[in-house]
GROMACS .gro file of C-alpha atoms in nm:
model
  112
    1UNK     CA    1   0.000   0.000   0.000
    2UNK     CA    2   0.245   0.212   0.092
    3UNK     CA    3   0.428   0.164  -0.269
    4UNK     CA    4   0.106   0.260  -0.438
    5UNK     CA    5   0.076   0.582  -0.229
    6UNK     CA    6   0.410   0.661  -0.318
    7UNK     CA    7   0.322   0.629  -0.718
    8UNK     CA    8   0.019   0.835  -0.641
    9UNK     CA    9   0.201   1.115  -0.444
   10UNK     CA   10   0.477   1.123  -0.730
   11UNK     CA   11   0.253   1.160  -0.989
   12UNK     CA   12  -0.015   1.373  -0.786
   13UNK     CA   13   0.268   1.594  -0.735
   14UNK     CA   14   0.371   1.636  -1.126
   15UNK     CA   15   0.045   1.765  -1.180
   16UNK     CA   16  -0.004   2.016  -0.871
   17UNK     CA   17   0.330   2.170  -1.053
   18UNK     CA   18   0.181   2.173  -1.350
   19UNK     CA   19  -0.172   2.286  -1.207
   20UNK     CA   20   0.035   2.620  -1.004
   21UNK     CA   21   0.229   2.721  -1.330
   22UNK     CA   22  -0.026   2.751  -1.541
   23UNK     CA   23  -0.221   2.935  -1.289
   24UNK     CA   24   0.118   3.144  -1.250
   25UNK     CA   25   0.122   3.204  -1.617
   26UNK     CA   26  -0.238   3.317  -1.665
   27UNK     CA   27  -0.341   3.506  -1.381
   28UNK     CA   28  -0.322   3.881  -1.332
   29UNK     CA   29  -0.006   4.010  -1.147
   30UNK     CA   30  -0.045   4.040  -0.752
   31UNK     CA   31  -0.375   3.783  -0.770
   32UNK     CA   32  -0.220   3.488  -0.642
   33UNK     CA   33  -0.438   3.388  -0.363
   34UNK     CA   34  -0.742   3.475  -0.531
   35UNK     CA   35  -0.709   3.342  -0.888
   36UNK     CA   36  -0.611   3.009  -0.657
   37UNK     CA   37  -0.941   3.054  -0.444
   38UNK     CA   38  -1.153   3.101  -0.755
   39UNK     CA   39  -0.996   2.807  -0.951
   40UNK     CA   40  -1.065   2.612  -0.653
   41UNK     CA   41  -1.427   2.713  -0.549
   42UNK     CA   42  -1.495   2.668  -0.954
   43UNK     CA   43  -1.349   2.354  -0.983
   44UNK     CA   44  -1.510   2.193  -0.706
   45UNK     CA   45  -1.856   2.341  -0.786
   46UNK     CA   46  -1.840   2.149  -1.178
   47UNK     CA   47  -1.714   1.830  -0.956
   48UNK     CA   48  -2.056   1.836  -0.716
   49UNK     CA   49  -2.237   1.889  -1.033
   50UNK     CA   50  -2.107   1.656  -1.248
   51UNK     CA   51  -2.096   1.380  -0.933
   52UNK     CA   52  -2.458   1.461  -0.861
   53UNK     CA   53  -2.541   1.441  -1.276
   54UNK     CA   54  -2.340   1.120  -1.286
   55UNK     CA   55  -2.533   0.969  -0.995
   56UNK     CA   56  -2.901   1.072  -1.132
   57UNK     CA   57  -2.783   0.920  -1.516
   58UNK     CA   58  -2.700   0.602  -1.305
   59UNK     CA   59  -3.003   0.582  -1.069
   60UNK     CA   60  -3.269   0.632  -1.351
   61UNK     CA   61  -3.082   0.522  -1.668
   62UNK     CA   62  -2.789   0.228  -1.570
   63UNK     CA   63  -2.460   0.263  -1.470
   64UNK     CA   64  -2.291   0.135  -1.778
   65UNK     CA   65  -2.503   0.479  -1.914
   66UNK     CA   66  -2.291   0.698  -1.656
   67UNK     CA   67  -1.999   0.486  -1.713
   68UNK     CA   68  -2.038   0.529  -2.064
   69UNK     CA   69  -2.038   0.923  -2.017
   70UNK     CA   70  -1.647   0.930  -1.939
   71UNK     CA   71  -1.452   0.862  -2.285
   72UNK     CA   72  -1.686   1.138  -2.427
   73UNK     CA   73  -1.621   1.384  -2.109
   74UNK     CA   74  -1.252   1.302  -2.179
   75UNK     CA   75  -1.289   1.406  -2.537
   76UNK     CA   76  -1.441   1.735  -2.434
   77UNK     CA   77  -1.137   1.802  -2.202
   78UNK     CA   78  -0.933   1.706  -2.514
   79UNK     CA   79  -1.093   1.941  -2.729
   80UNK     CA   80  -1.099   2.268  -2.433
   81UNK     CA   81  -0.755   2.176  -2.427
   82UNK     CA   82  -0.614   2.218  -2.756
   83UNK     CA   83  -0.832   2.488  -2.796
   84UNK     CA   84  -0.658   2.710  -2.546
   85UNK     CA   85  -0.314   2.570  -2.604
   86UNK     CA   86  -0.184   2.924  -2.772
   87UNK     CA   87  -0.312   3.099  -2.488
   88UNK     CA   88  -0.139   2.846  -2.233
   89UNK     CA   89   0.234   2.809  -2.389
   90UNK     CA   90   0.360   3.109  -2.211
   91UNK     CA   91   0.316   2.858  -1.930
   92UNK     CA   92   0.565   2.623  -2.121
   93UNK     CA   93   0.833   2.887  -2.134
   94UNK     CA   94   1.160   2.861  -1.930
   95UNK     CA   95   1.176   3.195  -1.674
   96UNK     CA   96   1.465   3.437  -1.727
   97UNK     CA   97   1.703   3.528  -1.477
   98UNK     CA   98   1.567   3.879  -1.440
   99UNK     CA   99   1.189   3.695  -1.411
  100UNK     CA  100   1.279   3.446  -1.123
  101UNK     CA  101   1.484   3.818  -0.900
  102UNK     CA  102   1.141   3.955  -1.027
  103UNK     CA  103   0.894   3.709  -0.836
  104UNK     CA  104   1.146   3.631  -0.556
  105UNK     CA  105   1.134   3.986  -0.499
  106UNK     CA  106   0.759   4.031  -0.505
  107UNK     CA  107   0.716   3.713  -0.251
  108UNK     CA  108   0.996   3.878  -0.054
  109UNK     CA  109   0.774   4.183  -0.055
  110UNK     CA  110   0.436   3.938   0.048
  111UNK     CA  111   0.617   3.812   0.339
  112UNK     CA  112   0.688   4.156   0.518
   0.00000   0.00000   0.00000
């Protein structure tokens, strides 16, 4: 179990990097705890709704129904996400020297 956890953790921990530069590269300057809270409160609100969808397709249709539902759900995150790939390569760029002074200043400047 413990092995398994470890995977998980490794991988989970790709994608909260991931997840916090893109959010880093898209944001508006000095909006980092808010663009986070608003991710967050949107994200989970589209989770309780699709859970809650999910569970009334399964009750009243059959689960293989609500089952069924996830390769096409995938698709549509396929599709949002090559969609906005222009807008998200900025998060794919390497920071300059004078970029990572700039934000360790400005967290410098959060802290005091």
């Amino acid at each position: 179990m413990a092995l398994v956890g470890a995977f998980i953790g490794l991988i989970g921990g790709a994608v909260q990097v991931f997840y916090f530069e893109v959010l880093e590269a898209v944001r508006p300057r000095g909006s980092q705890t808010s663009s986070l809270g608003w991710i967050w409160s949107i994200e989970g609100s589209f989770m309780a709704v699709g859970a809650a969808t999910g569970g009334w397709i399964s009750e009243h249709h059959s689960p293989q129904v609500g089952l069924a539902l996830l390769p096409s759900m995938l698709f549509c995150g396929l599709i949002i996400l090559t969609l906005g790939k222009k807008r998200l390569t900025t998060a794919n760029d390497v920071p300059t020297e004078e970029e990572d002074l700039q934000a360790i200043k400005d967290i410098s400047n959060e802290v005091k």
